[in-house]
Coordinates of C-alpha atoms in Angstrom, one line a residue:
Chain A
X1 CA -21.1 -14.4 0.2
X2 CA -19.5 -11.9 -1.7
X3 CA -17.3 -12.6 -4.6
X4 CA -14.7 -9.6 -5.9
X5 CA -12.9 -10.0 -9.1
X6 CA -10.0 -7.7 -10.2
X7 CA -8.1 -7.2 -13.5
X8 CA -5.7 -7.7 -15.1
X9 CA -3.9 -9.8 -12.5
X10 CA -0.2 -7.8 -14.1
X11 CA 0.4 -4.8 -15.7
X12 CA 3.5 -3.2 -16.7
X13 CA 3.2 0.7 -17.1
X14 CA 6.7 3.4 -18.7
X15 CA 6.7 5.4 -15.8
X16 CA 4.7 8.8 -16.4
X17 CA 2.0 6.8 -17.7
X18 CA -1.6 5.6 -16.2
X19 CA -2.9 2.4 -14.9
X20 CA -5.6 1.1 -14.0
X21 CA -7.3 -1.6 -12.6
X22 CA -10.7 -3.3 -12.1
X23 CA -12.5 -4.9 -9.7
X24 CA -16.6 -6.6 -9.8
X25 CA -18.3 -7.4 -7.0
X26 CA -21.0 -10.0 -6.7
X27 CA -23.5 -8.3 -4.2
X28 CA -25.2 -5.2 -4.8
X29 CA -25.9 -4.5 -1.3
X30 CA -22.2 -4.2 -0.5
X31 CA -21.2 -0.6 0.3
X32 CA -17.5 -0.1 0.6
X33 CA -14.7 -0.6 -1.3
X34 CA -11.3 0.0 -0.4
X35 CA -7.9 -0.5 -1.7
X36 CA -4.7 -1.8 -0.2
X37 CA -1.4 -1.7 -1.5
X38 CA 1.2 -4.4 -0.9
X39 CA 4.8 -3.7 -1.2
X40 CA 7.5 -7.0 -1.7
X41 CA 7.9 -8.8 1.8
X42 CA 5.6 -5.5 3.3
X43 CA 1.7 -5.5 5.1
X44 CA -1.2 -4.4 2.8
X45 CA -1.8 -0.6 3.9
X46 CA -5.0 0.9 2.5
X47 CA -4.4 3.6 0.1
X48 CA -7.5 5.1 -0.8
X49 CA -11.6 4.0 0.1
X50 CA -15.1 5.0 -1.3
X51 CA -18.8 4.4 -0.2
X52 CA -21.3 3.6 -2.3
X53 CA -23.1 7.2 -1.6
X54 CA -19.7 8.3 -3.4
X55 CA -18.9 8.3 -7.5
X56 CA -15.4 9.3 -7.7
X57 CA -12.8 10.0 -4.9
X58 CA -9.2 11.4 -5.6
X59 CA -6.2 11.8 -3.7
X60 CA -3.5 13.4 -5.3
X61 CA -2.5 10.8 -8.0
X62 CA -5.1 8.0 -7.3
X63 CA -8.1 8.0 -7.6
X64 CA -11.3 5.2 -7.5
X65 CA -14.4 5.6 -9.5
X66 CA -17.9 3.4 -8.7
X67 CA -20.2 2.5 -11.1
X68 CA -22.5 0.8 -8.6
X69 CA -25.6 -0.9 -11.7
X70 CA -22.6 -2.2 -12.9
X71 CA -21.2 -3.5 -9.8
X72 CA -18.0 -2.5 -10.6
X73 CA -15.0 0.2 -9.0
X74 CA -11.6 0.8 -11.0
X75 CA -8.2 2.4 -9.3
X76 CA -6.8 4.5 -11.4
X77 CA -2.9 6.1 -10.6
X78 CA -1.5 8.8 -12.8
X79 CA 2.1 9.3 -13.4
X80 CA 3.3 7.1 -12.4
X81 CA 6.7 6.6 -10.6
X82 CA 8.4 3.5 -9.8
X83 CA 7.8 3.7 -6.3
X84 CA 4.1 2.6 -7.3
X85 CA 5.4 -0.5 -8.0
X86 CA 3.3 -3.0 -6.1
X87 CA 0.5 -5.8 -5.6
X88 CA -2.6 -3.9 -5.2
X89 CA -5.8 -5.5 -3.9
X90 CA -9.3 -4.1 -4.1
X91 CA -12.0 -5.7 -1.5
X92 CA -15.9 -5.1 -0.9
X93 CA -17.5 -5.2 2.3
X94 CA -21.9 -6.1 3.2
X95 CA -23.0 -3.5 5.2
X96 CA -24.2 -6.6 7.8
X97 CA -20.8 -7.9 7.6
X98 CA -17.7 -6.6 9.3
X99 CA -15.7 -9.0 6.9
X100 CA -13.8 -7.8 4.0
X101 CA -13.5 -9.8 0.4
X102 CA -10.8 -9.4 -1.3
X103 CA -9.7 -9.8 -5.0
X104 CA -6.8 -11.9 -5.7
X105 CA -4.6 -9.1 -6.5
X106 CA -3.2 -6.9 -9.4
X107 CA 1.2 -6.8 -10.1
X108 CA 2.2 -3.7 -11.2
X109 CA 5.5 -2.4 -12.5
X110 CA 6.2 0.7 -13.4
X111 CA 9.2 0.9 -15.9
X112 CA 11.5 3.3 -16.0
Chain B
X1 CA 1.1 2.8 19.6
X2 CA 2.8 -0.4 18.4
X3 CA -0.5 -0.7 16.1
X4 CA -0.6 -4.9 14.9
X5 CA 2.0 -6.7 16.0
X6 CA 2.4 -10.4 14.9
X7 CA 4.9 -13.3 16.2
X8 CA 6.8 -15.0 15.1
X9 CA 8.2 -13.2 11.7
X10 CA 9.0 -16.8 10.1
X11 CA 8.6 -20.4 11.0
X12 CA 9.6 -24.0 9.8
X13 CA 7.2 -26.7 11.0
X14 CA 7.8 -30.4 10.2
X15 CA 4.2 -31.8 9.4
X16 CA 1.7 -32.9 12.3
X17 CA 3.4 -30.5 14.3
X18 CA 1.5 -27.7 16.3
X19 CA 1.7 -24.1 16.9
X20 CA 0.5 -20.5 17.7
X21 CA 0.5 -17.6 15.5
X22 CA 0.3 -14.7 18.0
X23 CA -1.2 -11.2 17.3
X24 CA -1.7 -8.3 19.3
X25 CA -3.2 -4.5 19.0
X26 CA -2.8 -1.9 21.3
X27 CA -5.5 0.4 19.6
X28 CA -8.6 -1.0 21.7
X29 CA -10.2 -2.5 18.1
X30 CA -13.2 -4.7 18.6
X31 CA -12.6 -6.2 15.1
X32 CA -9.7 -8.6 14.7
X33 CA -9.0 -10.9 11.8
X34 CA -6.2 -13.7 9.9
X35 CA -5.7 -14.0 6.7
X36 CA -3.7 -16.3 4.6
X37 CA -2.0 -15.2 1.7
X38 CA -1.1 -17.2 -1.2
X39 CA 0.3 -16.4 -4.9
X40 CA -2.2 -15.6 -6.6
X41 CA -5.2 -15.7 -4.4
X42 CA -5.6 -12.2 -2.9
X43 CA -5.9 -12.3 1.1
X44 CA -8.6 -15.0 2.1
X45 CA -9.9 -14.8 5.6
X46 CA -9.8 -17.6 8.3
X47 CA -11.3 -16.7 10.9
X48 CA -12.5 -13.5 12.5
X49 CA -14.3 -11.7 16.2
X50 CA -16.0 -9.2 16.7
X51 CA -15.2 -8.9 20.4
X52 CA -14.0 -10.6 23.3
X53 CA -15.5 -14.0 23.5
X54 CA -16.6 -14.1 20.1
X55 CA -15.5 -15.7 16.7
X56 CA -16.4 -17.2 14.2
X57 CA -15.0 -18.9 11.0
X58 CA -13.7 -17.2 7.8
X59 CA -13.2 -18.4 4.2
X60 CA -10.7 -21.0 5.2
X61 CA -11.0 -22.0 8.6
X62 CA -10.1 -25.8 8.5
X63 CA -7.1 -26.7 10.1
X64 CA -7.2 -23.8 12.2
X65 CA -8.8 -22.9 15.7
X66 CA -8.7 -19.4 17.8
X67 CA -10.3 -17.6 20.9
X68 CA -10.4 -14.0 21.7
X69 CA -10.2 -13.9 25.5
X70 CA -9.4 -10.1 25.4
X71 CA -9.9 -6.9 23.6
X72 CA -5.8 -6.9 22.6
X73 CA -4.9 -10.8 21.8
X74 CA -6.1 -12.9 18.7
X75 CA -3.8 -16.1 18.4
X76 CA -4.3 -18.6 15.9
X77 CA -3.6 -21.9 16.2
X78 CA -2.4 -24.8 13.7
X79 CA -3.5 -27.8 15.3
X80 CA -1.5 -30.2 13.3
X81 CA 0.2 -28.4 10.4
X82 CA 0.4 -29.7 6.8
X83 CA 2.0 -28.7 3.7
X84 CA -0.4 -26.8 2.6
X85 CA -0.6 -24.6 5.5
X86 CA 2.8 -23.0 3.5
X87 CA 1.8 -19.4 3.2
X88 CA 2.1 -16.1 5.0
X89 CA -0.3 -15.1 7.6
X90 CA -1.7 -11.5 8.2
X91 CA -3.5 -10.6 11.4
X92 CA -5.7 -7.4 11.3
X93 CA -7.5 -4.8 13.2
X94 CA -10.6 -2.1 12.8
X95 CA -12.1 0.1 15.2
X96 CA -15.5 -0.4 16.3
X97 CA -18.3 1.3 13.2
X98 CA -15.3 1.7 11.0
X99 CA -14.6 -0.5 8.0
X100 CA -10.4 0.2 7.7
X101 CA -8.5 -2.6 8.2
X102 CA -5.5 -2.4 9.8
X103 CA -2.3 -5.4 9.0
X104 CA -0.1 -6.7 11.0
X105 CA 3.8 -7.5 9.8
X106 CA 2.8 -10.4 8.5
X107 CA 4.2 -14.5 10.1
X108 CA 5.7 -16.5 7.2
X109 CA 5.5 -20.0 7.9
X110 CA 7.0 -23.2 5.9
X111 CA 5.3 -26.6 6.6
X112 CA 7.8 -29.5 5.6

């Protein structure tokens, strides 16, 4: 099955800076990739998605990129506020598959 | 639309005991799902349908049965729990041909 692996599992950001955060998949037949943000004690709610027919996708101050020989998609939020402070998880989906696989999750804090 | 509801929000079991995890969605989604979440370790999926009638096992399905009688309901049931069935449990939805995933509020539950 699919295997997703994100980075780094914490990062601590001064608010007004960037993050980012990485994610490899395993199979190069999957073809979508979204992300969920996870606020303390909240649901995971999806915040952004791409398809592998798709490079780049931005809305507003996130945006994913897909590098799709490499196997690999990146979230990447620009200043950012401390309201961005969250667990974010990226996940990757087979086309045959309704299932989603998850990565184990990325702590971010944005300082003030 | 109530959207994924999930019952109970926390529960203490004492070990061997058995219960039901209940979820619901009022969105008419063929694609229902639970996941367990741990620190850590990302969502990882226990068991899954794709319809009425039809399931089939997850990542982690051992320890845990379900049915999917109708379109709305997706219980889950711990059959005799254990302390390693701590975690909390997220039930979610997705129309039919789209890949979102929709969470529920999320069941915390504490094996002793």
């Amino acid at each position: 099955g699919e295997n997703v692996e994100q980075h780094p599992s914490t990062l601590s950001v001064q608010e007004g800076d960037s993050a980012v955060i990485k994610c490899t998949y395993s199979d190069s037949a999957s073809n979508y990739f979204p992300w969920y943000k996870q606020e303390l004690g909240k649901r995971p709610q999806l915040i952004i998605d791409i398809r592998s027919n798709v490079g780049e996708k931005k809305d507003q101050r996130i945006a994913v990129t897909l590098n799709k020989t490499a196997k690999h998609f990146s979230l990447h939020i620009t200043e950012t506020q401390p309201e961005d402070s969250a667990v974010y998880f990226c996940a990757a989906r087979h086309p045959n598959d309704y299932k989603l696989s998850f990565g184990a999750g990325t702590t971010v804090t944005v300082r003030a | 639309n109530a959207g994924v509801t999930q019952t109970p929000k926390f529960q203490v079991l004492k070990t061997g005991q058995s219960m039901t995890l209940q979820c619901a969605q009022d969105m008419n989604h063929e694609y229902m799902s639970w996941y367990r979440q741990d620190p850590g370790m990302g969502l990882r999926l226990i068991h899954y349908s794709v319809g009425a009638g039809i399931t089939d096992q997850g990542e982690v399905p051992n320890g845990y049965n379900v049915s999917r009688s109708t379109t709305e309901d997706f219980p889950l049931r711990l059959l005799s729990a254990a302390p390693s069935q701590t975690s909390v449990y997220f039930c979610a939805s997705s129309p039919p041909l789209l890949e979102t995933q929709y969470f529920g509020p999320g069941t915390r539950l504490l094996v002793l």
